[in-house]
Amino acid sequence: MTQTTLILSLPVWIESFLNRRKAGCHSPESRMELVIALGIENVKRKTGGPFAAAVFNSKTGKIISAGVNRVVPCSCSIAHAEMMALGLAQQSLNTFTLSAEGIPELELVTSTEPCAMCLGAIPWAGIKRVICGATDADARAAGFDEGVKPADWVNHLSQLGIEVRTSVCRDDATRLLKEYSESGLPIYNGHIPLPAPD
């Protein structure tokens, strides 16, 4: 039988989590702190991996959408935090591009630099600024496969008019990856199959 619907869902706790933390996202650091807190909660509740992202209004700090990694719970390799946050922002604003006329300038804040897939999605999504916490090397050190990316990916996005800032709250973001890696929870790389569920 052919499956005709793709369902990617966020954990049920996200809405109440965000409602308790709406204020105070006026700086890149405060936005990153919120995103890292999402990642910590995702791991603590065992609802996905140690990655989180959110789309914010660049000027006001208002959160447009949030995403956490849902690869294992959704049985879907594209359910990365950035992909979830970008897709939800587009649906929320009813547009396939977040740079459409009439939409304020938006930024993606992500707990870890984008993997190869998420890097490709950023310009297509219409984001104008990206703020990252942990680095690609930090993710790889924790055991995650980030895919093949150009070494000068920041410059590549810059040439497309997308501003990038890296290593914001890097220590906290890296700690999340390290603690996850040491927890025994699954490190899910596409070429390394996980054991079948019980």
mmCIF file of C-alpha atoms in Angstrom:
data_model
loop_
_atom_site.group_PDB
_atom_site.id
_atom_site.type_symbol
_atom_site.label_atom_id
_atom_site.label_comp_id
_atom_site.label_asym_id
_atom_site.label_seq_id
_atom_site.Cartn_x
_atom_site.Cartn_y
_atom_site.Cartn_z
ATOM 1 C CA MET A 1 0.000 0.000 0.000
ATOM 2 C CA THR A 2 1.293 3.455 -0.906
ATOM 3 C CA GLN A 3 1.503 6.042 1.851
ATOM 4 C CA THR A 4 -0.015 9.333 0.647
ATOM 5 C CA THR A 5 0.457 11.582 3.676
ATOM 6 C CA LEU A 6 3.656 12.716 5.361
ATOM 7 C CA ILE A 7 3.093 13.603 8.996
ATOM 8 C CA LEU A 8 5.828 15.404 10.902
ATOM 9 C CA SER A 9 4.729 16.513 14.332
ATOM 10 C CA LEU A 10 6.290 18.414 17.186
ATOM 11 C CA PRO A 11 6.067 17.049 20.729
ATOM 12 C CA VAL A 12 2.930 18.083 22.618
ATOM 13 C CA TRP A 13 4.949 19.920 25.293
ATOM 14 C CA ILE A 14 6.324 22.557 22.886
ATOM 15 C CA GLU A 15 3.385 24.975 22.994
ATOM 16 C CA SER A 16 3.252 25.257 26.782
ATOM 17 C CA PHE A 17 7.059 25.440 26.922
ATOM 18 C CA LEU A 18 7.071 28.423 24.551
ATOM 19 C CA ASN A 19 4.134 30.113 26.302
ATOM 20 C CA ARG A 20 6.173 30.179 29.521
ATOM 21 C CA ARG A 21 9.186 31.752 27.774
ATOM 22 C CA LYS A 22 7.821 34.341 25.362
ATOM 23 C CA ALA A 23 9.486 37.426 26.813
ATOM 24 C CA GLY A 24 13.089 38.496 26.579
ATOM 25 C CA CYS A 25 14.233 37.333 23.135
ATOM 26 C CA HIS A 26 15.635 40.679 22.051
ATOM 27 C CA SER A 27 19.281 39.660 21.621
ATOM 28 C CA PRO A 28 20.926 36.846 19.657
ATOM 29 C CA GLU A 29 22.100 35.380 22.963
ATOM 30 C CA SER A 30 18.623 35.326 24.528
ATOM 31 C CA ARG A 31 17.190 33.745 21.362
ATOM 32 C CA MET A 32 19.914 31.104 21.428
ATOM 33 C CA GLU A 33 19.289 30.423 25.119
ATOM 34 C CA LEU A 34 15.640 29.689 24.286
ATOM 35 C CA VAL A 35 16.639 27.382 21.426
ATOM 36 C CA ILE A 36 19.149 25.482 23.570
ATOM 37 C CA ALA A 37 16.496 25.127 26.290
ATOM 38 C CA LEU A 38 14.207 23.553 23.660
ATOM 39 C CA GLY A 39 16.938 21.062 22.774
ATOM 40 C CA ILE A 40 17.538 20.208 26.433
ATOM 41 C CA GLU A 41 13.815 19.633 26.971
ATOM 42 C CA ASN A 42 13.585 17.473 23.830
ATOM 43 C CA VAL A 43 16.319 15.191 25.152
ATOM 44 C CA LYS A 44 15.008 15.195 28.729
ATOM 45 C CA ARG A 45 11.540 14.129 27.567
ATOM 46 C CA LYS A 46 13.002 11.619 25.067
ATOM 47 C CA THR A 47 10.995 13.162 22.223
ATOM 48 C CA GLY A 48 13.928 13.520 19.825
ATOM 49 C CA GLY A 49 17.560 14.457 19.400
ATOM 50 C CA PRO A 50 19.699 17.245 20.858
ATOM 51 C CA PHE A 51 19.019 19.839 18.167
ATOM 52 C CA ALA A 52 16.573 22.747 18.216
ATOM 53 C CA ALA A 53 15.858 25.798 16.076
ATOM 54 C CA ALA A 54 13.432 28.683 15.864
ATOM 55 C CA VAL A 55 12.473 31.401 13.403
ATOM 56 C CA PHE A 56 12.288 34.890 14.897
ATOM 57 C CA ASN A 57 11.296 38.340 13.678
ATOM 58 C CA SER A 58 14.773 39.897 13.473
ATOM 59 C CA LYS A 59 13.670 43.300 14.732
ATOM 60 C CA THR A 60 11.142 42.497 17.471
ATOM 61 C CA GLY A 61 12.402 39.118 18.652
ATOM 62 C CA LYS A 62 8.921 37.618 18.291
ATOM 63 C CA ILE A 63 9.071 33.863 17.766
ATOM 64 C CA ILE A 64 7.357 32.773 14.558
ATOM 65 C CA SER A 65 7.965 29.023 14.851
ATOM 66 C CA ALA A 66 10.103 26.515 16.696
ATOM 67 C CA GLY A 67 11.403 23.084 15.830
ATOM 68 C CA VAL A 68 13.210 20.255 17.543
ATOM 69 C CA ASN A 69 14.851 17.211 16.023
ATOM 70 C CA ARG A 70 12.243 14.482 15.408
ATOM 71 C CA VAL A 71 14.168 12.076 13.169
ATOM 72 C CA VAL A 72 13.739 8.956 15.301
ATOM 73 C CA PRO A 73 10.192 9.535 16.676
ATOM 74 C CA CYS A 74 8.827 10.451 13.219
ATOM 75 C CA SER A 75 10.865 7.784 11.360
ATOM 76 C CA CYS A 76 11.966 10.485 8.941
ATOM 77 C CA SER A 77 15.531 11.566 8.163
ATOM 78 C CA ILE A 78 14.446 15.073 7.098
ATOM 79 C CA ALA A 79 12.812 15.881 10.456
ATOM 80 C CA HIS A 80 15.713 18.070 11.563
ATOM 81 C CA ALA A 81 15.028 20.987 13.883
ATOM 82 C CA GLU A 82 15.787 23.587 11.207
ATOM 83 C CA MET A 83 13.550 21.899 8.638
ATOM 84 C CA MET A 84 10.707 21.736 11.152
ATOM 85 C CA ALA A 85 11.111 25.399 12.161
ATOM 86 C CA LEU A 86 11.365 26.648 8.570
ATOM 87 C CA GLY A 87 8.405 24.604 7.337
ATOM 88 C CA LEU A 88 6.213 25.650 10.258
ATOM 89 C CA ALA A 89 7.119 29.321 9.725
ATOM 90 C CA GLN A 90 6.155 29.072 6.065
ATOM 91 C CA GLN A 91 2.846 27.406 6.869
ATOM 92 C CA SER A 92 2.140 29.878 9.663
ATOM 93 C CA LEU A 93 2.724 32.814 7.301
ATOM 94 C CA ASN A 94 1.073 31.044 4.333
ATOM 95 C CA THR A 95 4.049 31.403 1.994
ATOM 96 C CA PHE A 96 6.691 29.120 0.509
ATOM 97 C CA THR A 97 9.305 31.881 0.886
ATOM 98 C CA LEU A 98 10.002 33.740 4.098
ATOM 99 C CA SER A 99 11.295 36.716 2.121
ATOM 100 C CA ALA A 100 7.944 37.387 0.418
ATOM 101 C CA GLU A 101 6.734 40.965 0.157
ATOM 102 C CA GLY A 102 5.081 42.182 3.347
ATOM 103 C CA ILE A 103 6.842 39.682 5.625
ATOM 104 C CA PRO A 104 9.277 41.205 8.141
ATOM 105 C CA GLU A 105 12.917 40.156 8.029
ATOM 106 C CA LEU A 106 13.230 36.771 9.693
ATOM 107 C CA GLU A 107 16.165 34.883 11.147
ATOM 108 C CA LEU A 108 16.820 31.239 11.893
ATOM 109 C CA VAL A 109 18.428 30.545 15.258
ATOM 110 C CA THR A 110 19.794 27.019 15.458
ATOM 111 C CA SER A 111 21.536 25.230 18.315
ATOM 112 C CA THR A 112 24.134 23.779 15.918
ATOM 113 C CA GLU A 113 25.482 24.893 12.556
ATOM 114 C CA PRO A 114 23.325 23.468 9.757
ATOM 115 C CA CYS A 115 24.060 20.051 8.285
ATOM 116 C CA ALA A 116 24.304 19.674 4.500
ATOM 117 C CA MET A 117 20.533 19.250 4.089
ATOM 118 C CA CYS A 118 19.551 22.193 6.274
ATOM 119 C CA LEU A 119 22.224 24.356 4.673
ATOM 120 C CA GLY A 120 20.564 23.747 1.308
ATOM 121 C CA ALA A 121 17.135 24.611 2.707
ATOM 122 C CA ILE A 122 18.126 27.987 4.171
ATOM 123 C CA PRO A 123 18.350 30.060 0.965
ATOM 124 C CA TRP A 124 15.307 28.312 -0.533
ATOM 125 C CA ALA A 125 13.287 29.125 2.581
ATOM 126 C CA GLY A 126 13.982 32.858 2.195
ATOM 127 C CA ILE A 127 15.736 33.427 5.537
ATOM 128 C CA LYS A 128 17.990 36.506 5.674
ATOM 129 C CA ARG A 129 19.997 35.790 8.842
ATOM 130 C CA VAL A 130 21.238 32.617 10.544
ATOM 131 C CA ILE A 131 22.547 32.430 14.098
ATOM 132 C CA CYS A 132 24.302 29.223 15.179
ATOM 133 C CA GLY A 133 25.458 27.813 18.521
ATOM 134 C CA ALA A 134 27.628 24.685 18.374
ATOM 135 C CA THR A 135 29.849 24.201 15.346
ATOM 136 C CA ASP A 136 29.887 21.509 12.681
ATOM 137 C CA ALA A 137 33.021 20.107 14.365
ATOM 138 C CA ASP A 138 31.198 19.951 17.715
ATOM 139 C CA ALA A 139 28.364 17.907 16.145
ATOM 140 C CA ARG A 140 30.802 15.555 14.441
ATOM 141 C CA ALA A 141 32.741 15.132 17.699
ATOM 142 C CA ALA A 142 29.471 14.000 19.331
ATOM 143 C CA GLY A 143 29.126 11.341 16.617
ATOM 144 C CA PHE A 144 26.672 12.977 14.190
ATOM 145 C CA ASP A 145 27.217 12.896 10.429
ATOM 146 C CA GLU A 146 26.716 16.426 9.120
ATOM 147 C CA GLY A 147 27.060 15.496 5.458
ATOM 148 C CA VAL A 148 29.248 17.050 2.799
ATOM 149 C CA LYS A 149 29.331 20.834 3.138
ATOM 150 C CA PRO A 150 31.597 23.433 1.562
ATOM 151 C CA ALA A 151 34.235 24.603 4.029
ATOM 152 C CA ASP A 152 33.319 28.203 3.209
ATOM 153 C CA TRP A 153 29.552 27.729 3.682
ATOM 154 C CA VAL A 154 29.304 31.001 5.657
ATOM 155 C CA ASN A 155 30.779 32.920 2.717
ATOM 156 C CA HIS A 156 28.473 31.037 0.327
ATOM 157 C CA LEU A 157 25.383 32.198 2.262
ATOM 158 C CA SER A 158 26.833 35.701 2.546
ATOM 159 C CA GLN A 159 27.103 35.892 -1.246
ATOM 160 C CA LEU A 160 23.386 35.068 -1.362
ATOM 161 C CA GLY A 161 22.623 37.998 0.958
ATOM 162 C CA ILE A 162 22.232 35.857 4.079
ATOM 163 C CA GLU A 163 24.062 37.062 7.165
ATOM 164 C CA VAL A 164 25.560 34.333 9.379
ATOM 165 C CA ARG A 165 26.778 34.539 12.958
ATOM 166 C CA THR A 166 28.364 31.456 14.507
ATOM 167 C CA SER A 167 29.395 30.289 17.995
ATOM 168 C CA VAL A 168 26.661 32.175 19.897
ATOM 169 C CA CYS A 169 26.457 30.492 23.342
ATOM 170 C CA ARG A 170 28.672 27.783 21.852
ATOM 171 C CA ASP A 171 29.722 26.294 25.201
ATOM 172 C CA ASP A 172 26.117 25.643 26.261
ATOM 173 C CA ALA A 173 25.149 24.293 22.835
ATOM 174 C CA THR A 174 28.182 21.997 22.738
ATOM 175 C CA ARG A 175 27.466 20.750 26.259
ATOM 176 C CA LEU A 176 24.003 19.639 25.081
ATOM 177 C CA LEU A 177 25.563 17.597 22.243
ATOM 178 C CA LYS A 178 28.219 16.087 24.497
ATOM 179 C CA GLU A 179 25.745 15.098 27.210
ATOM 180 C CA TYR A 180 23.472 13.510 24.603
ATOM 181 C CA SER A 181 26.382 11.601 23.088
ATOM 182 C CA GLU A 182 27.363 10.264 26.515
ATOM 183 C CA SER A 183 23.765 9.359 27.469
ATOM 184 C CA GLY A 184 23.528 6.220 25.361
ATOM 185 C CA LEU A 185 20.569 7.616 23.395
ATOM 186 C CA PRO A 186 20.704 6.872 19.645
ATOM 187 C CA ILE A 187 23.163 8.651 17.390
ATOM 188 C CA TYR A 188 21.196 8.398 14.153
ATOM 189 C CA ASN A 189 23.294 8.573 11.022
ATOM 190 C CA GLY A 190 21.699 7.426 7.786
ATOM 191 C CA HIS A 191 24.501 5.004 6.940
ATOM 192 C CA ILE A 192 24.561 3.406 10.410
ATOM 193 C CA PRO A 193 21.277 1.541 11.005
ATOM 194 C CA LEU A 194 19.748 1.687 14.472
ATOM 195 C CA PRO A 195 18.593 -1.538 16.099
ATOM 196 C CA ALA A 196 14.984 -2.427 15.332
ATOM 197 C CA PRO A 197 12.527 -1.185 17.986
ATOM 198 C CA ASP A 198 11.429 -3.762 20.568
#
